């Protein structure tokens, strides 16, 4: 039995897909430990996986009126990454480990840990970040600067990351007793070695760029492990049974201020009344809350259970929510804000399954109501969404991860 450690840094959408990977690895006979923030411990252990907590806690309620942009900037600053690196080292340093699976924010510390432990490491990403002429890194949005400009954007981003976090990398390596090697030189060595990075989305949704280097692979989606014993609350079951399929609205782990949450809640309610549709609103980290006729506010609910029961899904286009909507075969209303949201909104439009893209800075009740009516009334949208869902059902992304992990383990013994 090999010991596999998955370091999943981020929100539920970053962690949940890797629970599915972890379960498949466990079923293949490996001991799997997931390292994540405390709110996701129960989700992980309910899957039968071991859990090690990072000491920091993701508590969107703690921020009050603090801007989410400032929260993210503090997390991504060198001091934030230094603290995260220390937390990862503390959680994993003495953990039995034959291979490390690293989500993007785990890579700074994870590379050094793998070297110190003398074990292989593997990148696991939910969006394309590597250099290509096809598009800039997904976290930069949906724009394109042309073939040369797109590659330049990725190369410049890598240079900035290495400069910004060079001291963090040096400190981590010093703590772990490793030679003093620059972050830039370490990246170049990984590129020459074709360091493997697996991408947990479908090539039918975002094809692998032809100019990607060897070692970069698009496997198909990694579906979250089923939630053992979950049953819907009575209020949700009764609401679904009481009328036509509703439109789901949610912003997942997108943080905002209480004032903005109240504005969004009012806007969604007005749009639903104007469109004449029933809605289910998921509170999420945004803090949405609507109380009205033909409207229901819910907490955490497995998307694989809920989405097949709704008429359409309106969301921020995070990677996980985008995947769940595609899997369910329902039309999407894309409401991206930042990060990779605009990228996935663009892919949904290209697939012909989007009733419209409304950037959140342009979101109002009139635009949302029009998109809701289109999503509910346009049969071609649903037909195309069903076709995409059929394609996804034939993929086995987690199975491919198991194959790559076992290949790397075989080489390291």
CSV table of C-alpha atoms in Angstrom, one decimal:
chain,number,residue,atom,x,y,z
A,1,UNK,CA,0.0,0.0,0.0
A,2,UNK,CA,1.4,3.4,-1.0
A,3,UNK,CA,0.7,6.6,0.9
A,4,UNK,CA,-0.7,9.3,-1.2
A,5,UNK,CA,-1.0,12.9,0.1
A,6,UNK,CA,-3.3,15.3,-1.7
A,7,UNK,CA,-2.8,19.0,-0.7
A,8,UNK,CA,-6.0,20.9,-1.7
A,9,UNK,CA,-5.7,24.6,-0.8
A,10,UNK,CA,-8.8,26.7,-1.4
A,11,UNK,CA,-12.5,26.7,-1.2
A,12,UNK,CA,-15.1,23.9,-1.5
A,13,UNK,CA,-14.8,24.1,-5.3
A,14,UNK,CA,-11.1,23.4,-5.1
A,15,UNK,CA,-11.4,20.6,-2.6
A,16,UNK,CA,-14.5,18.6,-3.6
A,17,UNK,CA,-13.2,17.4,-7.0
A,18,UNK,CA,-10.1,16.0,-5.3
A,19,UNK,CA,-12.3,13.9,-2.9
A,20,UNK,CA,-13.4,12.0,-6.0
A,21,UNK,CA,-9.7,11.4,-7.0
A,22,UNK,CA,-8.9,10.4,-3.4
A,23,UNK,CA,-11.7,7.8,-3.3
A,24,UNK,CA,-10.6,6.3,-6.6
A,25,UNK,CA,-7.0,6.1,-5.3
A,26,UNK,CA,-8.3,4.5,-2.1
A,27,UNK,CA,-10.3,2.0,-4.1
A,28,UNK,CA,-7.1,1.1,-6.0
A,29,UNK,CA,-5.5,0.1,-2.7
A,30,UNK,CA,-3.6,3.3,-1.6
A,31,UNK,CA,-3.7,5.1,1.7
A,32,UNK,CA,-5.0,8.6,1.0
A,33,UNK,CA,-4.6,11.6,3.2
A,34,UNK,CA,-6.1,15.0,2.2
A,35,UNK,CA,-4.7,18.2,3.6
A,36,UNK,CA,-7.2,21.1,3.5
A,37,UNK,CA,-8.9,23.8,5.6
A,38,UNK,CA,-11.0,22.7,8.6
A,39,UNK,CA,-14.4,23.4,7.1
A,40,UNK,CA,-13.9,20.5,4.7
A,41,UNK,CA,-12.7,17.9,7.2
A,42,UNK,CA,-16.1,16.2,7.5
A,43,UNK,CA,-16.6,16.1,3.8
A,44,UNK,CA,-13.2,14.4,3.4
A,45,UNK,CA,-13.6,11.9,6.3
A,46,UNK,CA,-17.1,11.0,5.2
A,47,UNK,CA,-15.5,9.7,2.0
A,48,UNK,CA,-13.3,7.3,4.0
A,49,UNK,CA,-10.2,9.4,3.5
A,50,UNK,CA,-7.7,10.6,6.2
A,51,UNK,CA,-7.7,14.3,6.9
A,52,UNK,CA,-5.0,16.7,8.0
A,53,UNK,CA,-6.1,20.2,8.7
A,54,UNK,CA,-4.3,23.4,7.8
A,55,UNK,CA,-4.5,25.6,10.8
A,56,UNK,CA,-6.0,28.6,9.1
A,57,UNK,CA,-9.7,28.7,8.8
A,58,UNK,CA,-11.7,30.0,5.8
A,59,UNK,CA,-14.6,31.8,7.5
A,60,UNK,CA,-16.3,34.2,5.1
A,61,UNK,CA,-18.4,35.6,8.0
A,62,UNK,CA,-15.3,36.8,9.8
A,63,UNK,CA,-14.5,39.4,7.2
A,64,UNK,CA,-17.5,41.7,7.9
A,65,UNK,CA,-17.2,44.6,5.6
A,66,UNK,CA,-13.6,43.9,4.6
A,67,UNK,CA,-13.3,43.9,0.8
A,68,UNK,CA,-12.9,40.4,-0.6
A,69,UNK,CA,-10.3,41.8,-3.0
A,70,UNK,CA,-8.3,42.9,0.0
A,71,UNK,CA,-8.8,39.5,1.6
A,72,UNK,CA,-7.5,37.7,-1.5
A,73,UNK,CA,-4.6,40.2,-1.9
A,74,UNK,CA,-3.5,39.5,1.7
A,75,UNK,CA,-3.7,35.7,1.1
A,76,UNK,CA,-1.6,35.9,-2.1
A,77,UNK,CA,1.0,38.4,-0.8
A,78,UNK,CA,4.4,37.0,0.1
A,79,UNK,CA,3.6,37.1,3.8
A,80,UNK,CA,0.4,35.1,3.1
A,81,UNK,CA,2.2,32.5,1.0
A,82,UNK,CA,5.0,32.2,3.6
A,83,UNK,CA,2.4,31.5,6.3
A,84,UNK,CA,0.6,29.0,4.0
A,85,UNK,CA,3.9,27.3,3.2
A,86,UNK,CA,4.7,26.9,6.9
A,87,UNK,CA,1.3,25.5,7.6
A,88,UNK,CA,1.7,22.9,4.8
A,89,UNK,CA,5.1,21.9,6.0
A,90,UNK,CA,3.7,21.5,9.6
A,91,UNK,CA,0.8,19.4,8.3
A,92,UNK,CA,2.8,17.1,6.0
A,93,UNK,CA,6.4,17.0,7.1
A,94,UNK,CA,5.9,13.9,9.4
A,95,UNK,CA,3.1,12.4,7.4
A,96,UNK,CA,3.8,9.0,5.7
A,97,UNK,CA,4.1,9.9,2.0
A,98,UNK,CA,5.1,8.1,-1.2
A,99,UNK,CA,3.8,10.8,-3.6
A,100,UNK,CA,2.3,14.3,-3.3
A,101,UNK,CA,-0.6,15.7,-5.4
A,102,UNK,CA,-0.4,19.5,-5.4
A,103,UNK,CA,-3.2,22.0,-6.1
A,104,UNK,CA,-1.9,25.3,-7.5
A,105,UNK,CA,-1.6,27.1,-4.1
A,106,UNK,CA,0.2,24.1,-2.6
A,107,UNK,CA,3.0,24.1,-5.2
A,108,UNK,CA,5.4,26.6,-3.6
A,109,UNK,CA,5.7,24.4,-0.5
A,110,UNK,CA,4.9,21.1,-2.1
A,111,UNK,CA,7.8,21.1,-4.5
A,112,UNK,CA,10.3,21.6,-1.6
A,113,UNK,CA,8.5,19.0,0.5
A,114,UNK,CA,8.7,16.4,-2.2
A,115,UNK,CA,12.4,17.1,-2.7
A,116,UNK,CA,13.0,16.9,1.0
A,117,UNK,CA,11.1,13.6,1.3
A,118,UNK,CA,12.6,12.2,-1.8
A,119,UNK,CA,9.2,11.4,-3.3
A,120,UNK,CA,7.6,12.4,-6.7
A,121,UNK,CA,5.0,15.1,-7.0
A,122,UNK,CA,2.2,15.7,-9.4
A,123,UNK,CA,0.3,18.9,-10.2
A,124,UNK,CA,-3.5,18.8,-10.1
A,125,UNK,CA,-5.3,21.8,-11.6
A,126,UNK,CA,-8.9,22.7,-12.4
A,127,UNK,CA,-8.1,25.3,-15.0
A,128,UNK,CA,-5.4,25.8,-17.6
A,129,UNK,CA,-2.6,28.0,-16.4
A,130,UNK,CA,0.4,26.9,-18.5
A,131,UNK,CA,1.8,28.9,-21.5
A,132,UNK,CA,0.1,28.5,-24.8
A,133,UNK,CA,-0.7,30.6,-27.9
A,134,UNK,CA,-4.4,29.5,-27.6
A,135,UNK,CA,-5.3,31.8,-24.6
A,136,UNK,CA,-3.7,33.5,-21.6
A,137,UNK,CA,-3.8,31.7,-18.2
A,138,UNK,CA,-7.4,31.1,-17.3
A,139,UNK,CA,-7.2,33.2,-14.1
A,140,UNK,CA,-6.6,36.3,-16.3
A,141,UNK,CA,-10.0,36.1,-17.8
A,142,UNK,CA,-11.5,35.4,-21.3
A,143,UNK,CA,-9.5,37.9,-23.4
A,144,UNK,CA,-6.9,37.0,-26.0
A,145,UNK,CA,-3.8,39.0,-27.0
A,146,UNK,CA,-3.1,36.9,-30.0
A,147,UNK,CA,-0.8,33.9,-30.2
A,148,UNK,CA,2.4,35.7,-29.2
A,149,UNK,CA,0.7,37.9,-26.6
A,150,UNK,CA,-1.0,34.9,-24.9
A,151,UNK,CA,2.3,33.1,-24.5
A,152,UNK,CA,3.9,36.3,-23.3
A,153,UNK,CA,1.2,36.7,-20.7
A,154,UNK,CA,1.9,33.3,-19.2
A,155,UNK,CA,5.7,33.7,-19.4
A,156,UNK,CA,5.5,37.1,-17.7
A,157,UNK,CA,3.2,35.7,-15.1
A,158,UNK,CA,5.7,33.0,-14.3
A,159,UNK,CA,8.5,35.5,-14.1
A,160,UNK,CA,6.5,37.7,-11.7
A,161,UNK,CA,5.6,34.7,-9.5
A,162,UNK,CA,9.2,33.6,-9.3
A,163,UNK,CA,10.3,37.1,-8.4
A,164,UNK,CA,7.5,37.8,-5.9
A,165,UNK,CA,7.8,34.5,-4.1
A,166,UNK,CA,11.5,33.9,-4.5
A,167,UNK,CA,12.2,34.7,-0.8
A,168,UNK,CA,9.3,32.4,0.3
A,169,UNK,CA,10.8,29.5,-1.7
A,170,UNK,CA,14.3,30.2,-0.3
A,171,UNK,CA,13.0,30.2,3.3
A,172,UNK,CA,11.1,26.9,2.8
A,173,UNK,CA,14.1,25.3,1.3
A,174,UNK,CA,16.3,26.5,4.1
A,175,UNK,CA,13.9,25.1,6.7
A,176,UNK,CA,13.9,21.7,5.0
A,177,UNK,CA,17.7,21.6,4.6
A,178,UNK,CA,17.7,21.9,0.8
A,179,UNK,CA,20.3,23.6,-1.4
A,180,UNK,CA,19.8,27.3,-2.1
A,181,UNK,CA,18.4,27.3,-5.6
A,182,UNK,CA,16.4,30.1,-7.1
A,183,UNK,CA,12.7,29.8,-7.9
A,184,UNK,CA,13.4,30.5,-11.5
A,185,UNK,CA,16.0,27.8,-11.8
A,186,UNK,CA,13.7,25.3,-10.1
A,187,UNK,CA,10.9,26.1,-12.5
A,188,UNK,CA,13.2,25.7,-15.5
A,189,UNK,CA,14.3,22.3,-14.2
A,190,UNK,CA,10.7,21.2,-13.8
A,191,UNK,CA,9.9,22.3,-17.3
A,192,UNK,CA,13.0,20.4,-18.7
A,193,UNK,CA,11.9,17.3,-16.8
A,194,UNK,CA,8.3,17.6,-18.1
A,195,UNK,CA,7.0,17.7,-14.6
A,196,UNK,CA,3.5,16.2,-14.8
A,197,UNK,CA,0.4,18.4,-14.3
A,198,UNK,CA,-3.0,16.9,-14.7
A,199,UNK,CA,-6.0,19.1,-15.4
A,200,UNK,CA,-9.4,18.0,-14.1
A,201,UNK,CA,-11.8,19.2,-16.8
A,202,UNK,CA,-13.0,17.7,-20.1
A,203,UNK,CA,-11.1,18.1,-23.4
A,204,UNK,CA,-14.6,18.5,-24.9
A,205,UNK,CA,-15.0,21.7,-22.9
A,206,UNK,CA,-11.5,23.1,-23.1
A,207,UNK,CA,-9.3,21.1,-25.5
A,208,UNK,CA,-5.6,20.5,-24.7
A,209,UNK,CA,-3.6,23.2,-26.6
A,210,UNK,CA,-1.5,21.6,-29.3
A,211,UNK,CA,1.6,23.7,-28.2
A,212,UNK,CA,1.6,22.7,-24.6
A,213,UNK,CA,4.8,21.0,-23.4
A,214,UNK,CA,4.9,17.3,-22.7
A,215,UNK,CA,3.6,16.3,-19.3
A,216,UNK,CA,0.6,18.6,-19.4
A,217,UNK,CA,-2.6,16.5,-19.7
A,218,UNK,CA,-6.3,17.1,-19.7
A,219,UNK,CA,-7.9,14.0,-18.1
A,220,UNK,CA,-11.6,14.7,-18.0
A,221,UNK,CA,-13.5,16.0,-15.0
A,222,UNK,CA,-12.9,14.8,-11.5
A,223,UNK,CA,-16.3,14.5,-9.9
A,224,UNK,CA,-16.7,15.1,-6.2
A,225,UNK,CA,-17.2,11.9,-4.2
A,226,UNK,CA,-20.9,11.2,-3.4
A,227,UNK,CA,-22.1,12.6,-0.1
A,228,UNK,CA,-22.8,9.5,2.0
A,229,UNK,CA,-26.2,9.4,3.5
A,230,UNK,CA,-27.2,12.9,2.4
A,231,UNK,CA,-30.9,13.6,2.2
A,232,UNK,CA,-32.6,16.8,1.1
A,233,UNK,CA,-34.3,18.9,3.8
A,234,UNK,CA,-38.1,18.6,3.7
A,235,UNK,CA,-38.4,22.2,2.6
A,236,UNK,CA,-36.3,21.6,-0.5
A,237,UNK,CA,-38.2,18.5,-1.5
A,238,UNK,CA,-41.5,20.2,-1.0
A,239,UNK,CA,-40.5,23.2,-3.0
A,240,UNK,CA,-39.3,21.2,-6.0
A,241,UNK,CA,-42.5,19.2,-6.0
A,242,UNK,CA,-44.8,22.2,-5.7
A,243,UNK,CA,-44.3,23.6,-9.2
A,244,UNK,CA,-42.3,23.8,-12.4
A,245,UNK,CA,-38.5,23.2,-12.2
A,246,UNK,CA,-36.9,26.3,-10.8
A,247,UNK,CA,-33.8,28.3,-11.8
A,248,UNK,CA,-30.8,27.8,-9.5
A,249,UNK,CA,-28.9,30.9,-8.6
A,250,UNK,CA,-25.6,30.8,-6.6
A,251,UNK,CA,-22.2,32.3,-6.4
A,252,UNK,CA,-20.4,29.5,-4.5
A,253,UNK,CA,-17.4,30.5,-2.6
A,254,UNK,CA,-17.3,34.0,-4.0
A,255,UNK,CA,-17.0,36.4,-1.1
A,256,UNK,CA,-18.5,39.9,-0.8
A,257,UNK,CA,-19.7,42.4,1.8
A,258,UNK,CA,-23.0,42.0,3.6
A,259,UNK,CA,-24.2,45.2,1.8
A,260,UNK,CA,-23.5,43.7,-1.6
A,261,UNK,CA,-25.1,40.4,-0.6
A,262,UNK,CA,-28.3,42.2,0.2
A,263,UNK,CA,-28.2,44.1,-3.1
A,264,UNK,CA,-27.7,40.9,-5.0
A,265,UNK,CA,-30.5,39.1,-3.1
A,266,UNK,CA,-32.9,41.9,-4.0
A,267,UNK,CA,-31.8,42.0,-7.6
A,268,UNK,CA,-32.3,38.2,-8.0
A,269,UNK,CA,-35.8,38.4,-6.4
A,270,UNK,CA,-36.8,41.2,-8.8
A,271,UNK,CA,-35.4,39.4,-11.8
A,272,UNK,CA,-37.3,36.2,-10.9
A,273,UNK,CA,-40.6,38.0,-10.5
A,274,UNK,CA,-40.1,39.8,-13.8
A,275,UNK,CA,-39.2,36.6,-15.6
A,276,UNK,CA,-42.1,34.7,-13.9
A,277,UNK,CA,-39.8,31.8,-12.8
A,278,UNK,CA,-39.4,30.0,-9.6
A,279,UNK,CA,-35.9,30.2,-8.1
A,280,UNK,CA,-33.7,28.3,-5.6
A,281,UNK,CA,-30.9,30.6,-4.2
A,282,UNK,CA,-27.9,29.1,-2.5
A,283,UNK,CA,-26.6,31.2,0.3
A,284,UNK,CA,-22.9,30.3,-0.2
A,285,UNK,CA,-20.1,32.5,1.0
A,286,UNK,CA,-21.8,35.4,-0.7
A,287,UNK,CA,-24.6,35.3,1.9
A,288,UNK,CA,-27.6,35.4,-0.4
A,289,UNK,CA,-31.0,35.3,1.3
A,290,UNK,CA,-34.4,35.7,-0.3
A,291,UNK,CA,-37.8,35.1,1.4
A,292,UNK,CA,-40.7,35.3,-1.1
A,293,UNK,CA,-43.3,33.3,-2.9
A,294,UNK,CA,-41.9,30.8,-5.4
A,295,UNK,CA,-38.4,31.5,-4.0
A,296,UNK,CA,-36.3,29.3,-1.7
A,297,UNK,CA,-33.0,29.9,0.0
A,298,UNK,CA,-30.8,26.9,0.7
A,299,UNK,CA,-27.5,26.1,2.3
A,300,UNK,CA,-24.9,23.5,1.2
A,301,UNK,CA,-26.6,21.1,-1.2
A,302,UNK,CA,-24.8,18.6,-3.4
A,303,UNK,CA,-24.9,19.9,-7.0
A,304,UNK,CA,-25.0,16.4,-8.4
A,305,UNK,CA,-28.4,15.9,-6.7
A,306,UNK,CA,-29.9,19.3,-7.2
A,307,UNK,CA,-28.9,20.4,-10.7
A,308,UNK,CA,-30.6,17.6,-12.6
A,309,UNK,CA,-33.9,18.8,-10.9
A,310,UNK,CA,-33.7,22.4,-12.0
A,311,UNK,CA,-34.5,24.2,-15.3
A,312,UNK,CA,-31.2,26.2,-15.5
A,313,UNK,CA,-28.3,27.2,-13.4
A,314,UNK,CA,-27.1,30.8,-12.9
A,315,UNK,CA,-23.7,31.1,-11.3
A,316,UNK,CA,-20.3,32.8,-11.1
A,317,UNK,CA,-18.7,30.2,-13.4
A,318,UNK,CA,-16.2,28.7,-10.9
A,319,UNK,CA,-14.6,25.6,-12.3
A,320,UNK,CA,-16.6,23.2,-10.0
A,321,UNK,CA,-20.0,24.8,-10.5
A,322,UNK,CA,-19.5,25.0,-14.2
A,323,UNK,CA,-18.6,21.3,-14.3
A,324,UNK,CA,-21.7,20.4,-12.2
A,325,UNK,CA,-24.0,22.3,-14.6
A,326,UNK,CA,-22.5,20.6,-17.6
A,327,UNK,CA,-22.8,17.2,-16.0
A,328,UNK,CA,-26.5,17.8,-15.3
A,329,UNK,CA,-27.2,18.7,-18.9
A,330,UNK,CA,-29.0,22.0,-18.1
A,331,UNK,CA,-28.5,25.5,-19.6
A,332,UNK,CA,-26.4,28.0,-17.8
A,333,UNK,CA,-26.7,31.7,-17.2
A,334,UNK,CA,-23.1,32.9,-16.8
A,335,UNK,CA,-22.5,35.6,-14.1
A,336,UNK,CA,-18.7,35.8,-13.9
A,337,UNK,CA,-16.8,38.2,-11.7
A,338,UNK,CA,-13.1,37.6,-11.6
A,339,UNK,CA,-10.4,34.9,-11.7
A,340,UNK,CA,-11.2,32.0,-14.0
A,341,UNK,CA,-15.0,32.8,-14.1
A,342,UNK,CA,-14.8,34.8,-17.4
A,343,UNK,CA,-12.7,32.0,-19.0
A,344,UNK,CA,-15.4,29.3,-18.2
A,345,UNK,CA,-18.2,31.7,-19.2
A,346,UNK,CA,-16.5,31.9,-22.6
A,347,UNK,CA,-16.2,28.2,-22.9
A,348,UNK,CA,-19.9,27.7,-22.0
A,349,UNK,CA,-20.9,30.2,-24.8
A,350,UNK,CA,-18.7,28.4,-27.3
A,351,UNK,CA,-20.4,25.1,-26.4
A,352,UNK,CA,-23.8,26.7,-27.0
A,353,UNK,CA,-25.2,25.9,-23.6
A,354,UNK,CA,-25.3,29.5,-22.2
A,355,UNK,CA,-28.4,31.6,-22.1
A,356,UNK,CA,-26.1,34.6,-21.9
A,357,UNK,CA,-23.0,36.0,-20.1
A,358,UNK,CA,-23.6,39.0,-17.7
A,359,UNK,CA,-20.4,40.2,-16.0
A,360,UNK,CA,-21.3,41.0,-12.4
A,361,UNK,CA,-20.2,44.6,-12.8
A,362,UNK,CA,-23.0,44.9,-15.4
A,363,UNK,CA,-25.6,42.7,-13.6
A,364,UNK,CA,-29.0,44.1,-13.1
A,365,UNK,CA,-32.5,42.7,-12.7
A,366,UNK,CA,-33.6,43.4,-16.3
A,367,UNK,CA,-30.6,41.6,-17.8
A,368,UNK,CA,-30.9,38.6,-15.5
A,369,UNK,CA,-34.7,38.3,-16.1
A,370,UNK,CA,-34.1,38.2,-19.8
A,371,UNK,CA,-31.5,35.5,-19.5
A,372,UNK,CA,-33.8,33.5,-17.2
A,373,UNK,CA,-36.6,33.5,-19.8
A,374,UNK,CA,-34.1,32.5,-22.5
A,375,UNK,CA,-32.8,29.6,-20.4
A,376,UNK,CA,-36.2,28.3,-19.7
A,377,UNK,CA,-37.8,28.9,-23.1
A,378,UNK,CA,-35.1,27.9,-25.6
A,379,UNK,CA,-35.2,24.2,-26.3
A,380,UNK,CA,-32.0,24.2,-28.4
A,381,UNK,CA,-30.0,25.2,-25.3
A,382,UNK,CA,-31.3,22.2,-23.4
A,383,UNK,CA,-30.6,19.9,-26.3
A,384,UNK,CA,-27.0,21.1,-26.6
A,385,UNK,CA,-26.6,20.8,-22.8
A,386,UNK,CA,-27.8,17.2,-22.9
A,387,UNK,CA,-25.4,16.4,-25.7
A,388,UNK,CA,-22.4,17.8,-23.7
A,389,UNK,CA,-23.6,15.8,-20.6
A,390,UNK,CA,-23.6,12.6,-22.7
A,391,UNK,CA,-20.0,13.3,-23.8
A,392,UNK,CA,-18.9,13.9,-20.2
A,393,UNK,CA,-20.5,10.7,-19.0
A,394,UNK,CA,-18.1,8.6,-21.1
A,395,UNK,CA,-15.0,10.2,-19.5
A,396,UNK,CA,-13.0,8.9,-16.6
A,397,UNK,CA,-10.8,11.7,-15.4
A,398,UNK,CA,-10.1,10.2,-11.9
A,399,UNK,CA,-9.2,6.9,-13.4
A,400,UNK,CA,-6.5,8.6,-15.5
A,401,UNK,CA,-5.1,10.2,-12.3
A,402,UNK,CA,-4.8,6.8,-10.7
A,403,UNK,CA,-2.9,5.5,-13.7
A,404,UNK,CA,-0.4,8.4,-13.7
A,405,UNK,CA,0.1,8.2,-9.9
A,406,UNK,CA,0.8,4.4,-10.1
A,407,UNK,CA,3.2,5.0,-13.0
A,408,UNK,CA,5.1,7.6,-11.0
A,409,UNK,CA,5.1,5.3,-7.9
A,410,UNK,CA,6.5,2.5,-10.1
A,411,UNK,CA,9.4,4.7,-11.3
A,412,UNK,CA,10.2,5.9,-7.8
A,413,UNK,CA,10.7,2.4,-6.3
